[in-house]
Backbone as a ProteinNet text record, in pm:
[ID]
protein_1_A
[PRIMARY]
MPESKGRAKPAYTPPRTAQSNSVKPNPRWFVPVMIGLMLIGLVWVVTYYISGQHEYPVPQIGRWNLGAGFAFMMAGFLMTTRWR
[TERTIARY]
-10243.8	-10284	-10405.7	-10512.8	-10656.7	-10721	-10845.5	-10913.2	-11044.1	-11079.4	-11180.6	-11298	-11430.1	-11527.5	-11611.8	-11655.6	-11691.3	-11827.8	-11895	-12052.1	-12166.7	-12284.3	-12359.7	-12448.5	-12488.3	-12503.3	-12678.8	-12803.7	-12885.5	-12959.8	-13058.6	-13093.6	-13169	-13107.4	-13178.7	-13363.9	-13407.9	-13541.9	-13550.3	-13582.9	-13685.6	-13770.3	-13731.4	-13767.9	-13940.9	-13995.1	-14155.2	-14178.6	-14283.4	-14312.9	-14496.9	-14521.2	-14604.5	-14750	-14829.8	-14965.7	-15059.3	-15074.8	-15154.7	-15292.9	-15314.9	-15483.2	-15549.1	-15593.1	-15644.9	-15801.3	-15738.9	-15790.2	-15932.7	-16043.2	-16203.5	-16233.2	-16292	-16348.2	-16490.5	-16529.5	-16599.9	-16770.6	-16872.3	-16958.7	-17024.8	-17106.3	-17164.9	-17221.3	-17268.1	-17350.9	-17281.1	-17156.7	-17036.4	-17024	-16997.8	-16972.5	-17078.3	-17209	-17289.3	-17348.5	-17308.4	-17385.5	-17258.7	-17165.3	-17033	-17068.3	-17115.1	-17131.9	-17233.7	-17318.5	-17452.1	-17473.6	-17366.9	-17403.2	-17306.1	-17215.6	-17148.5	-17187.6	-17280.8	-17419.1	-17482.9	-17564.8	-17671.7	-17654.4	-17504.2	-17417.1	-17388.8	-17375.5	-17357.1	-17440	-17520.9	-17667.6	-17747.9	-17694.2	-17801.6	-17733.4	-17598.7	-17542.7	-17610.1	-17591.5	-17621.3	-17753.3	-17832.3	-18001.7	-18015.2	-17916.8	-17922.2	-17839.6	-17751.4	-17736	-17785.2	-17847.3	-17931.8	-18090.7	-18131.6	-18247.4	-18258.3	-18351.3	-18339.7	-18321.1	-18406.5	-18396.5	-18344.3	-18259.7	-18227.2	-18367.8	-18444.5	-18522.8	-18543.1	-18539.2	-18438.1	-18280	-18313.1	-18385.5	-18428.3	-18435.2	-18513.5	-18504.4	-18595.2	-18554.4	-18570.3	-18637.5	-18555.8	-18521.5	-18370.7	-18229.1	-18152.8	-18172	-18106.2	-17973	-17857.8	-17738.6	-17668.6	-17737.1	-17665.9	-17733.9	-17809.4	-17827.1	-17681.1	-17596.4	-17416.4	-17373.7	-17388	-17332.1	-17388.4	-17519.5	-17578.6	-17512.4	-17513.1	-17471.7	-17305.9	-17195.1	-17122.8	-17091.7	-17152	-17164.8	-17222.4	-17303.1	-17348.1	-17179.4	-17166.6	-17025	-16912.8	-16864.3	-16796.7	-16841.7	-16954.1	-16970.2	-16898.4	-16936	-16880.2	-16748.7	-16658.4	-16531.3	-16467.1	-16531.8	-16455.8	-16508.9	-16628	-16600.3	-16460.6	-16475.2	-16338.3	-16166.9	-16202.6	-16099.6	-16090.5	-16205.7	-16209.8	-16282.6	-16252.6	-16264.2	-16177.8	-16182.7	-16103.6	-16145.3
4206.6	4069.9	4058.3	4044.6	4114.9	3993.8	4054.9	3956.2	3874	3752.5	3720.9	3761.1	3768.5	3856.4	3701	3738.3	3648.1	3615.1	3492.9	3492.2	3577.3	3588.8	3684.4	3597.9	3589.6	3522.6	3552.7	3435.2	3480.2	3558	3644	3696.9	3553.2	3572.6	3474.2	3500.8	3342	3369.2	3273.4	3297.2	3195.8	3057	2959.8	2829.2	2830.9	2758	2746.8	2709.8	2792	2713.2	2629.8	2566	2465.5	2570.4	2597.9	2629.3	2597.6	2710.1	2731.5	2649.3	2562	2475.7	2416.6	2589.7	2648.4	2484	2391.4	2298.3	2313.5	2303.2	2355.8	2245.8	2281.9	2174.8	2100.1	1971.5	1917.4	1988.7	2007.8	2060.8	1957	2062.8	1996.3	1868.2	1807.6	1704.8	1558.8	1623.8	1479.3	1418.7	1423.9	1346.6	1279.1	1325.2	1289.6	1157.3	1156.9	1049.7	961.4	1033.1	903.5	787.4	853.6	821.3	707	745.4	694.5	595	606.4	522.4	369.9	408.4	274.5	219	323.3	267	187.6	248.6	134.6	2.1	1.2	-143.8	-199.3	-160.3	-207.7	-285.5	-177.1	-283.4	-346.1	-353.8	-429.7	-572.1	-601	-680.5	-781.2	-684.6	-723.1	-799.7	-773.6	-765.8	-848.1	-923.4	-1051.5	-1193.6	-1118.6	-1297.7	-1247.3	-1169.6	-1155.4	-1240.2	-1230	-1249.1	-1437.5	-1519.5	-1668.8	-1726.4	-1710.9	-1760.4	-1706.9	-1556.4	-1464.1	-1417.1	-1384.7	-1376	-1184.9	-1092.2	-993.1	-972.9	-773.2	-688	-761.3	-816	-831.9	-936.6	-1053.2	-1215.8	-1283.8	-1175.7	-1231.8	-1220.1	-1171.6	-1153.3	-1278.4	-1321.6	-1407.2	-1395.1	-1464.1	-1473.5	-1290.6	-1252.3	-1130.5	-966.9	-1019.4	-967.1	-897.3	-991.1	-981.2	-851.7	-875.5	-776.7	-632.3	-638	-508.4	-453.6	-471.8	-436	-404	-498.7	-435.8	-315	-355.8	-206.3	-59.9	-93.7	58.7	57.7	-2.2	27.1	62.9	-9.3	10.2	192.6	174.4	336	459.5	438.5	461.1	499.3	394.2	388.9	442.2	444.5	535.9	718.9	734.3	865.7	938.8	830.4	867.2	907.7	840.4	921.4	1038.3	1028	1248.3	1284.9	1288.8	1336.9	1466.6	1602.2	1674.1	1777.4
7914.1	7817	7864.7	7705.1	7753.2	7785.2	7859.8	7983.8	7896.9	7923.9	7876	7915.1	7868.8	7930.8	7978.6	8142.7	8198.8	8125.7	8207.9	8129.9	8203.2	8119.7	8214.8	8292.5	8448.2	8475.2	8502.3	8510.7	8492.7	8615.8	8577.1	8725.7	8794.5	8935.3	9019.6	9051.7	9057.1	9033.4	9182.2	9229.5	9326.9	9300.4	9402.8	9352.9	9397.8	9297.9	9304.5	9425.2	9465.6	9606.8	9574.3	9669.3	9646.7	9591.1	9525.2	9594.9	9672.6	9730.7	9858.2	9853.5	9832.7	9731	9923.5	9951.5	10066.7	10046.8	10118.8	10199.2	10289.6	10190.3	10247.8	10391.5	10462.5	10551	10499.4	10597.1	10496.4	10544.1	10524.7	10539.7	10675.5	10737.5	10872	10888.8	10741.9	10734.6	10710.4	10724.9	10635.7	10772.5	10886.8	10977.8	11094.4	11039.8	11120.8	10994.2	10883.6	10761.8	10831.5	10836.3	10808.4	10973.5	11009	11202.8	11148.5	11080	11076.3	11015.8	10868.2	10834.2	10894	10921.1	10969.6	11120	11178.9	11290.6	11247.4	11102.7	11057.8	10975.9	10927.6	10912.1	10990.4	11113.4	11279.7	11306.6	11342.1	11363.7	11265.1	11128.4	11056.2	11086.7	11051.8	11075.6	11228.6	11344.3	11440.5	11483.8	11366.2	11357	11345.1	11222.6	11148.2	11230.9	11300.3	11443.6	11526.1	11554	11678	11651.4	11513.3	11531.7	11456.6	11543.2	11573.1	11409.3	11337.1	11267.7	11148.4	11168.9	11048.3	10943.6	11052.6	11006.3	10946.6	11006.8	10988.6	10973.7	10862	10901.7	10720.8	10611.7	10511.3	10464.1	10540.3	10492.5	10388.7	10265.7	10107.8	10053.6	10111.1	10111.6	10155.7	10277.1	10323.9	10371.9	10355.4	10420.1	10345.1	10254.4	10141.6	10291	10353.6	10486.4	10518.5	10562.2	10599.6	10520.8	10391.3	10214.5	10253.9	10298.6	10282	10428.9	10510.2	10613.5	10616.2	10619.7	10565.9	10479.6	10372.4	10252.1	10362.3	10401.4	10452.3	10572.8	10656.8	10737.5	10602.1	10516.6	10445	10353	10308.4	10311	10425.2	10543.1	10585.5	10634.5	10632.5	10624.1	10499.1	10376.4	10274.9	10336.1	10390.2	10418.9	10499	10604.3	10674.6	10584.6	10497.8	10401.6	10359.7	10362.4	10300.8	10403.6	10513.5	10594.4	10644.1	10675.9	10649.1	10801.3
[MASK]
++++++++++++++++++++++++++++++++++++++++++++++++++++++++++++++++++++++++++++++++++++

């Protein structure tokens, strides 16, 4: 009796591996700027609250001093998400 031909199996190809994206470290200035922004924001807000009639750091912007201080702190915090 004749024997049927088997199907040709494709050659084995190993599964793709993820490309090794070499993660480069941050520059040396990154961490000091990150910490500096957070500290500047903290000092800004504390100075606003400690000053008696809220004259400091910038009297013309009034309560927006809180927004400026928190903006500095948020910029430093956002930098922490990119820290390697």
